Tab-separated table of C-alpha atoms in Angstrom:
chain	number	residue	atom	x	y	z
A	1	MET	CA	168.627	186.111	-27.975
A	2	ILE	CA	170.580	183.202	-26.512
A	3	TYR	CA	171.085	179.575	-27.502
A	4	GLY	CA	173.326	176.748	-26.392
A	5	ASN	CA	174.481	176.888	-22.774
A	6	ALA	CA	171.818	178.614	-20.657
A	7	GLU	CA	174.314	179.666	-17.954
A	8	PHE	CA	177.245	182.041	-17.692
A	9	VAL	CA	179.712	181.133	-14.925
A	10	GLY	CA	176.878	179.670	-12.856
A	11	PHE	CA	174.322	182.437	-13.467
A	12	PRO	CA	171.260	181.917	-15.716
A	13	TRP	CA	171.469	184.120	-18.799
A	14	GLU	CA	167.870	185.197	-18.232
A	15	THR	CA	168.826	186.675	-14.860
A	16	ILE	CA	171.901	188.407	-16.283
A	17	ILE	CA	170.036	189.999	-19.184
A	18	LYS	CA	167.155	191.195	-16.997
A	19	GLU	CA	169.626	192.705	-14.551
A	20	TYR	CA	171.416	194.416	-17.439
A	21	ARG	CA	168.100	195.790	-18.685
A	22	ARG	CA	167.240	197.033	-15.181
A	23	GLN	CA	170.548	198.880	-14.841
A	24	ARG	CA	170.412	200.366	-18.357
A	25	GLN	CA	166.810	201.613	-18.453
A	26	GLN	CA	167.816	205.158	-19.353
A	27	ALA	CA	170.907	204.314	-21.374
A	28	LYS	CA	171.274	205.179	-25.049
A	29	PHE	CA	173.910	204.037	-27.505
A	30	ALA	CA	174.374	205.159	-31.090
A	31	THR	CA	174.497	201.664	-32.624
A	32	VAL	CA	173.606	198.069	-31.842
A	33	PHE	CA	177.318	197.306	-31.870
A	34	ASP	CA	177.834	199.841	-29.060
A	35	TRP	CA	175.077	198.107	-27.089
A	36	ALA	CA	176.792	194.762	-27.648
A	37	ASP	CA	180.153	196.133	-26.452
A	38	ASP	CA	178.499	197.503	-23.326
A	39	LEU	CA	176.807	194.162	-22.630
A	40	LEU	CA	180.123	192.323	-22.935
A	41	LYS	CA	181.713	194.742	-20.455
A	42	PHE	CA	178.773	194.209	-18.106
A	43	LEU	CA	179.421	190.453	-18.106
A	44	LEU	CA	182.811	191.108	-16.503
A	45	THR	CA	181.581	193.523	-13.854
A	46	PHE	CA	178.101	192.503	-12.646
A	47	PHE	CA	179.612	190.041	-10.135
A	48	ASN	CA	182.918	189.766	-8.291
A	49	PHE	CA	184.234	186.632	-9.982
A	50	THR	CA	187.027	184.719	-8.267
A	51	ALA	CA	189.794	182.372	-9.372
A	52	ALA	CA	187.489	179.466	-8.517
A	53	ASP	CA	184.973	180.776	-11.055
A	54	GLU	CA	187.701	180.958	-13.697
A	55	ASP	CA	188.752	177.409	-12.862
A	56	ALA	CA	185.155	176.245	-13.309
A	57	THR	CA	185.073	177.903	-16.741
A	58	ALA	CA	188.316	176.203	-17.783
A	59	ILE	CA	187.131	172.790	-16.602
A	60	SER	CA	183.815	173.255	-18.406
A	61	ILE	CA	185.640	174.075	-21.661
A	62	ALA	CA	187.902	171.038	-21.302
A	63	GLN	CA	185.018	168.717	-20.485
A	64	SER	CA	182.893	169.874	-23.422
A	65	TRP	CA	185.747	169.244	-25.876
A	66	ILE	CA	186.528	165.834	-24.365
A	67	ASP	CA	182.864	164.784	-24.468
A	68	GLN	CA	182.490	165.850	-28.099
A	69	ILE	CA	185.630	164.058	-29.294
A	70	VAL	CA	184.826	160.849	-27.406
A	71	SER	CA	181.193	160.760	-28.546
A	72	GLN	CA	182.195	161.361	-32.179
A	73	ALA	CA	184.769	158.578	-32.007
A	74	TYR	CA	182.202	156.225	-30.500
A	75	ARG	CA	179.586	156.945	-33.176
A	76	SER	CA	182.057	156.301	-35.991
A	77	SER	CA	183.484	153.003	-34.682
A	78	ARG	CA	182.264	149.427	-34.354
A	79	SER	CA	185.030	147.880	-32.272
A	80	PRO	CA	187.562	148.932	-29.604
A	81	ASP	CA	190.341	149.037	-32.189
A	82	GLU	CA	188.242	151.230	-34.473
A	83	PHE	CA	187.446	153.501	-31.523
A	84	SER	CA	191.140	154.064	-30.774
A	85	SER	CA	192.010	154.813	-34.394
A	86	SER	CA	188.977	157.067	-34.780
A	87	LEU	CA	189.934	158.874	-31.568
A	88	ASP	CA	193.476	159.416	-32.877
A	89	GLU	CA	192.162	160.853	-36.145
A	90	LEU	CA	189.737	163.214	-34.404
A	91	ILE	CA	192.410	164.406	-31.972
A	92	ARG	CA	194.709	165.115	-34.914
A	93	GLU	CA	192.006	167.089	-36.757
A	94	TYR	CA	190.904	169.103	-33.720
A	95	THR	CA	194.498	169.762	-32.665
A	96	GLU	CA	195.240	171.223	-36.089
A	97	THR	CA	192.128	173.422	-35.873
A	98	LEU	CA	192.949	174.633	-32.365
A	99	GLU	CA	196.587	175.351	-33.196
A	100	ASN	CA	195.428	177.639	-36.000
A	101	ALA	CA	193.167	179.577	-33.613
A	102	PRO	CA	194.385	182.780	-31.875
A	103	VAL	CA	196.153	182.451	-28.534
A	104	PHE	CA	193.954	183.502	-25.598
A	105	LEU	CA	196.046	182.639	-22.525
A	106	SER	CA	199.743	183.453	-22.263
A	107	ASP	CA	202.164	180.886	-20.855
A	108	ASP	CA	202.169	182.631	-17.469
A	109	GLU	CA	198.371	182.855	-17.335
A	110	TRP	CA	197.968	179.231	-18.293
A	111	GLY	CA	200.645	178.174	-15.795
A	112	GLN	CA	198.634	179.624	-12.905
A	113	ILE	CA	195.397	177.956	-14.040
A	114	ASP	CA	197.093	174.643	-14.837
A	115	GLY	CA	198.587	174.509	-11.373
A	116	ARG	CA	195.099	174.619	-9.883
A	117	ILE	CA	193.092	172.384	-12.240
A	118	GLY	CA	195.594	170.131	-14.043
A	119	ASP	CA	194.660	167.081	-11.977
A	120	GLN	CA	190.936	167.664	-12.503
A	121	ILE	CA	191.352	167.788	-16.280
A	122	GLY	CA	193.200	164.477	-16.110
A	123	GLN	CA	190.300	162.983	-14.152
A	124	HIS	CA	187.813	164.071	-16.827
A	125	CYS	CA	189.920	162.238	-19.419
A	126	SER	CA	189.288	158.936	-17.609
A	127	ARG	CA	185.563	159.206	-16.949
A	128	GLY	CA	182.576	157.674	-18.682
A	129	MET	CA	183.387	155.549	-21.707
A	130	MET	CA	187.099	156.321	-21.376
A	131	LYS	CA	187.276	154.085	-18.288
A	132	ASN	CA	187.554	151.151	-20.689
A	133	PHE	CA	190.360	152.735	-22.728
A	134	ALA	CA	193.127	153.447	-20.227
A	135	ALA	CA	195.797	153.543	-22.939
A	136	ASP	CA	193.941	156.311	-24.783
A	137	GLN	CA	193.259	158.523	-21.764
A	138	PRO	CA	196.568	160.452	-21.877
A	139	LYS	CA	195.821	161.501	-25.475
A	140	LEU	CA	192.900	163.696	-24.385
A	141	LYS	CA	194.588	165.950	-21.842
A	142	PRO	CA	196.844	167.869	-24.283
A	143	ILE	CA	193.961	168.759	-26.569
A	144	ALA	CA	191.777	169.746	-23.584
A	145	GLU	CA	194.529	172.096	-22.381
A	146	LEU	CA	194.981	173.482	-25.895
A	147	ALA	CA	191.230	174.168	-26.104
A	148	ILE	CA	191.393	176.256	-22.930
A	149	ARG	CA	194.403	178.264	-24.119
A	150	ARG	CA	193.167	179.032	-27.651
A	151	ASN	CA	190.384	181.435	-28.535
A	152	LEU	CA	188.013	179.009	-30.220
A	153	ALA	CA	184.466	178.527	-28.963
A	154	SER	CA	183.903	175.246	-27.146
A	155	PRO	CA	181.002	172.866	-27.865
A	156	GLY	CA	179.488	173.991	-24.552
A	157	CYS	CA	179.505	177.732	-25.258
A	158	THR	CA	176.559	180.131	-25.288
A	159	GLY	CA	175.415	181.826	-28.460
A	160	LEU	CA	174.462	185.460	-27.820
A	161	VAL	CA	172.688	187.570	-30.455
A	162	VAL	CA	172.093	191.334	-30.194
A	163	ALA	CA	169.798	192.830	-32.839
A	164	GLY	CA	167.718	195.928	-33.463
A	165	PHE	CA	168.384	199.665	-33.757
A	166	GLY	CA	170.797	201.952	-31.999
A	167	ASP	CA	169.753	205.503	-31.150
A	168	LYS	CA	171.392	206.881	-34.310
A	169	GLU	CA	170.552	203.987	-36.641
A	170	LEU	CA	167.733	204.217	-39.160
A	171	LEU	CA	168.274	200.670	-40.442
A	172	PRO	CA	168.753	197.534	-38.344
A	173	SER	CA	171.944	195.772	-37.314
A	174	ILE	CA	172.728	192.387	-35.822
A	175	ILE	CA	175.802	190.904	-34.164
A	176	SER	CA	176.371	187.487	-32.621
A	177	PHE	CA	178.959	185.962	-30.314
A	178	ASP	CA	180.022	182.590	-28.906
A	179	ILE	CA	180.820	183.019	-25.213
A	180	ASP	CA	182.580	180.505	-22.947
A	181	GLY	CA	183.079	182.453	-19.732
A	182	ILE	CA	185.809	184.323	-17.858
A	183	LEU	CA	189.489	183.360	-17.825
A	184	ALA	CA	192.407	185.448	-16.562
A	185	ARG	CA	189.924	188.238	-15.757
A	186	ARG	CA	188.962	188.472	-19.404
A	187	LEU	CA	185.884	187.389	-21.275
A	188	LYS	CA	186.565	184.449	-23.569
A	189	TYR	CA	184.354	185.020	-26.592
A	190	LEU	CA	184.356	185.147	-30.378
A	191	GLU	CA	182.424	187.459	-32.655
A	192	ILE	CA	180.664	185.184	-35.137
A	193	GLN	CA	178.664	187.436	-37.418
A	194	ARG	CA	178.006	191.132	-37.934
A	195	GLU	CA	175.461	192.639	-40.328
A	196	ASP	CA	174.922	196.387	-40.664
A	197	MET	CA	172.085	197.153	-43.067
A	198	THR	CA	172.452	200.073	-45.481
A	199	ARG	CA	170.232	201.440	-48.217
A	200	LYS	CA	172.312	199.558	-50.774
A	201	SER	CA	172.365	196.215	-48.946
A	202	SER	CA	169.830	193.472	-49.452
A	203	GLY	CA	167.949	191.733	-46.678
A	204	VAL	CA	169.382	188.715	-44.903
A	205	ILE	CA	167.971	185.587	-43.290
A	206	ILE	CA	170.309	184.386	-40.538
A	207	PRO	CA	169.536	181.183	-38.615
A	208	PHE	CA	171.141	180.510	-35.240
A	209	ALA	CA	171.601	177.406	-33.078
A	210	GLN	CA	170.225	174.503	-35.175
A	211	THR	CA	170.555	175.846	-38.681
A	212	ASP	CA	170.345	172.688	-40.804
A	213	MET	CA	166.703	172.902	-41.972
A	214	VAL	CA	166.868	176.631	-42.714
A	215	ASP	CA	170.077	176.063	-44.678
A	216	ARG	CA	168.394	173.311	-46.690
A	217	PHE	CA	165.459	175.575	-47.422
A	218	MET	CA	167.652	178.521	-48.425
A	219	GLN	CA	170.389	176.635	-50.302
A	220	GLY	CA	168.447	173.764	-51.841
A	221	ILE	CA	170.823	171.204	-50.304
A	222	ASP	CA	171.870	170.100	-46.848
A	223	PRO	CA	175.279	171.695	-46.044
A	224	SER	CA	176.706	168.482	-44.549
A	225	TYR	CA	175.605	166.549	-47.638
A	226	ALA	CA	177.164	169.220	-49.839
A	227	MET	CA	180.476	168.738	-48.008
A	228	LEU	CA	180.202	164.974	-48.491
A	229	LEU	CA	179.582	165.466	-52.202
A	230	HIS	CA	182.522	167.848	-52.458
A	231	GLY	CA	184.899	165.286	-50.975
A	232	SER	CA	183.428	162.326	-52.861
A	233	ILE	CA	183.557	164.046	-56.252
A	234	GLY	CA	187.122	165.166	-55.627
A	235	GLN	CA	188.183	161.618	-54.788
A	236	LEU	CA	186.321	160.291	-57.845
A	237	VAL	CA	188.120	162.727	-60.170
A	238	PHE	CA	191.506	161.895	-58.626
A	239	ASP	CA	190.949	158.127	-58.833
A	240	SER	CA	189.769	158.461	-62.436
A	241	ALA	CA	192.979	160.287	-63.362
A	242	LEU	CA	195.083	157.547	-61.743
A	243	ASN	CA	193.122	154.798	-63.497
A	244	ALA	CA	193.475	156.600	-66.840
A	245	ALA	CA	197.227	156.842	-66.323
A	246	ARG	CA	197.448	153.111	-65.582
A	247	ALA	CA	195.331	152.332	-68.663
A	248	LEU	CA	197.786	154.335	-70.783
A	249	GLY	CA	200.648	152.162	-69.562
A	250	HIS	CA	202.280	154.374	-66.940
A	251	THR	CA	204.190	152.582	-64.203
A	252	ASP	CA	203.469	153.033	-60.496
A	253	ASP	CA	206.600	155.165	-60.103
A	254	GLN	CA	205.495	157.411	-62.948
A	255	ILE	CA	201.997	157.698	-61.466
A	256	ASP	CA	203.463	158.619	-58.060
A	257	ALA	CA	205.470	161.360	-59.741
A	258	LEU	CA	202.363	162.630	-61.537
A	259	ALA	CA	200.133	162.497	-58.425
A	260	PRO	CA	200.790	166.133	-57.337
A	261	ALA	CA	199.860	167.378	-60.820
A	262	PHE	CA	196.708	165.233	-60.755
A	263	ALA	CA	195.801	166.640	-57.314
A	264	SER	CA	196.320	170.229	-58.489
A	265	ALA	CA	194.179	169.657	-61.588
A	266	ARG	CA	191.512	167.998	-59.455
A	267	ASP	CA	191.364	170.922	-57.019
A	268	ALA	CA	191.030	173.435	-59.868
A	269	ALA	CA	188.282	171.391	-61.543
A	270	ILE	CA	186.338	170.902	-58.312
A	271	GLN	CA	186.573	174.607	-57.459
A	272	THR	CA	185.202	175.596	-60.883
A	273	PHE	CA	182.461	172.968	-60.643
A	274	TRP	CA	181.432	173.987	-57.130
A	275	GLU	CA	181.440	177.719	-57.801
A	276	SER	CA	179.075	177.259	-60.755
A	277	HIS	CA	176.728	175.157	-58.641
A	278	GLU	CA	176.810	177.672	-55.788
A	279	ARG	CA	175.824	180.431	-58.225
A	280	HIS	CA	172.959	178.272	-59.448
A	281	ARG	CA	171.778	177.589	-55.888
A	282	ARG	CA	171.885	181.284	-55.020
A	283	ASP	CA	169.960	182.266	-58.162
A	284	ARG	CA	167.483	179.400	-57.862
A	285	PHE	CA	166.838	179.260	-54.109
A	286	ALA	CA	168.336	181.934	-51.838
A	287	ASN	CA	168.039	185.119	-53.925
A	288	PRO	CA	164.319	184.756	-54.778
A	289	ILE	CA	163.494	184.271	-51.086
A	290	ILE	CA	165.606	187.273	-50.039
A	291	GLU	CA	164.003	189.438	-52.729
A	292	MET	CA	160.565	188.386	-51.526
A	293	VAL	CA	161.415	189.040	-47.880
A	294	GLU	CA	162.695	192.558	-48.669
A	295	GLY	CA	159.188	193.671	-49.678
A	296	LEU	CA	157.118	191.928	-46.992
A	297	PRO	CA	155.146	193.888	-44.377
A	298	LYS	CA	156.101	193.371	-40.739
A	299	ASP	CA	153.361	190.844	-39.954
A	300	GLU	CA	154.372	188.669	-42.909
A	301	LEU	CA	158.023	188.862	-41.855
A	302	ALA	CA	156.986	187.448	-38.488
A	303	ASN	CA	155.131	184.617	-40.238
A	304	VAL	CA	158.213	183.776	-42.312
A	305	ALA	CA	160.426	183.661	-39.208
A	306	GLU	CA	157.973	181.383	-37.398
A	307	ALA	CA	157.649	179.090	-40.431
A	308	LEU	CA	161.427	178.668	-40.678
A	309	VAL	CA	161.662	177.670	-37.017
A	310	SER	CA	158.701	175.318	-37.485
A	311	LEU	CA	160.593	173.530	-40.274
A	312	THR	CA	163.250	172.435	-37.799
A	313	SER	CA	160.633	171.521	-35.198
A	314	LEU	CA	158.753	169.321	-37.670
A	315	GLN	CA	161.929	167.635	-38.907
A	316	ARG	CA	162.989	166.774	-35.350
A	317	LYS	CA	159.519	165.450	-34.556
A	318	VAL	CA	159.309	162.996	-37.481
A	319	SER	CA	162.946	161.828	-37.447
A	320	ARG	CA	165.010	159.718	-35.079
A	321	GLU	CA	166.941	162.752	-33.878
A	322	LEU	CA	166.356	164.269	-30.460
A	323	GLU	CA	163.343	166.587	-30.466
A	324	THR	CA	165.383	169.633	-29.440
A	325	VAL	CA	163.087	172.183	-31.100
A	326	GLY	CA	159.368	172.176	-30.440
A	327	GLY	CA	156.416	173.608	-28.605
A	328	ALA	CA	155.165	177.158	-28.841
A	329	ILE	CA	157.419	179.575	-30.756
A	330	ASP	CA	158.033	183.111	-29.522
A	331	VAL	CA	157.909	185.642	-32.361
A	332	ALA	CA	158.821	189.331	-32.191
A	333	VAL	CA	159.323	192.158	-34.668
A	334	ILE	CA	161.687	195.094	-34.134
A	335	SER	CA	161.175	198.238	-36.180
A	336	LYS	CA	162.482	201.796	-35.878
A	337	GLY	CA	159.051	203.306	-35.421
A	338	ASP	CA	157.336	200.760	-33.174
A	339	GLY	CA	160.330	199.346	-31.313
A	340	PHE	CA	160.147	195.802	-29.948
A	341	ILE	CA	156.742	194.177	-30.523
A	342	TRP	CA	155.758	190.677	-29.429
A	343	ILE	CA	153.712	188.867	-32.083
A	344	LYS	CA	153.521	185.600	-30.137
A	345	ARG	CA	154.812	184.990	-26.654
A	346	LYS	CA	154.380	182.166	-24.173
A	347	HIS	CA	154.492	182.630	-20.395
A	348	TYR	CA	155.113	180.133	-17.652
A	349	PHE	CA	152.352	181.936	-15.707
A	350	SER	CA	148.962	183.488	-16.410
A	351	ALA	CA	149.167	187.284	-16.703
A	352	ASP	CA	145.559	187.664	-15.475
A	353	ARG	CA	146.503	186.009	-12.173
A	354	ASN	CA	149.656	188.090	-11.708
A	355	LEU	CA	148.506	191.667	-12.110
A	356	ARG	CA	151.036	192.918	-9.555
A	357	PHE	CA	153.870	191.687	-11.774
A	358	VAL	CA	152.250	193.089	-14.938
A	359	ASN	CA	151.625	196.491	-13.377
A	360	ALA	CA	155.168	196.700	-11.980
A	361	TYR	CA	156.679	195.663	-15.318
A	362	PHE	CA	154.837	198.265	-17.347
A	363	HIS	CA	155.385	200.929	-14.699
A	364	ASP	CA	159.137	200.324	-14.716
A	365	HIS	CA	159.490	200.340	-18.486
A	366	ASN	CA	156.717	202.554	-19.813
A	367	GLY	CA	155.393	204.549	-16.870
A	368	VAL	CA	152.081	202.625	-17.035
A	369	ALA	CA	150.588	201.845	-13.677
A	370	THR	CA	147.137	200.363	-14.291
A	371	SER	CA	146.295	196.769	-15.051
A	372	GLU	CA	143.756	197.770	-17.689
A	373	GLU	CA	146.384	199.703	-19.651
A	374	ALA	CA	148.834	196.862	-19.108
A	375	LYS	CA	146.411	194.477	-20.800
């Protein structure tokens, strides 16, 4: 499964995956994780990528980070002065995050790429809305360069999910990645999640791409709202402690000296409060759903998956947000005995009018050569 950017260094992911499937028709790997490793190696070798392709990847990473920071600053400001201050704050936050990420490009590797695309990155910092903020343009280039050099997925990356059964696996596994492209002849990617089911493990429900509605359904609260509450309650507790100290007659100097102790007590109280609420949410919302899903037959599992996707589709349809999820939903079930089974699948063409394609497809993959059997 893929989500996010539909291309990899200029190639559609659909084409890449179908080519991988064509070349690996007889291949077998012990686990899903082995399949995923092989697919990642294939991404580096299926085409003779050049330095120009690597430069395009680097520019794409820089542009996606610049666009995200600028758009966030614009949404949170009401005047040019507010935009500049908001931009400074976002750059500070993202710089801190990127500096804590692992290094991907060495100084020598980055020096070669920077010599080829440095001017182009500077041009992206002055495009669009930034044309009206010449003084702020130089602030964007350092963080764009840092985003290329550090191994943190960009806003324009592709999400890749590999799930199912390896040849030696009796229970399913799933692994997901964020992939940006190829730099310095290496694949720039991050492993995001890995689940290997065992007889002792419980089932899992893992949403990808736009996860907000599924998270609300599973957790009983919107994650972004939960973060807002966490910060607001912490500030309320801290302010209450300061006000209590003032009411007891402490001077400002004394309160300043006590502030670190107040902050430490606040953090401990908020952590205890939040952990108890998280346990309640798990017991009240997530765990009952997981326990129910563990015992469902395959057709009901497919219905649950479709319903969860439909939640997001409905929310986008009736809100002011962009309707980024909608239309017919493809649903499939993978099991050890039956393999990959489509429950619902849409086509951009009518199968009845393309029997040559249907016959060739089933012949290649199952040894079936007749249209009647293909139906």
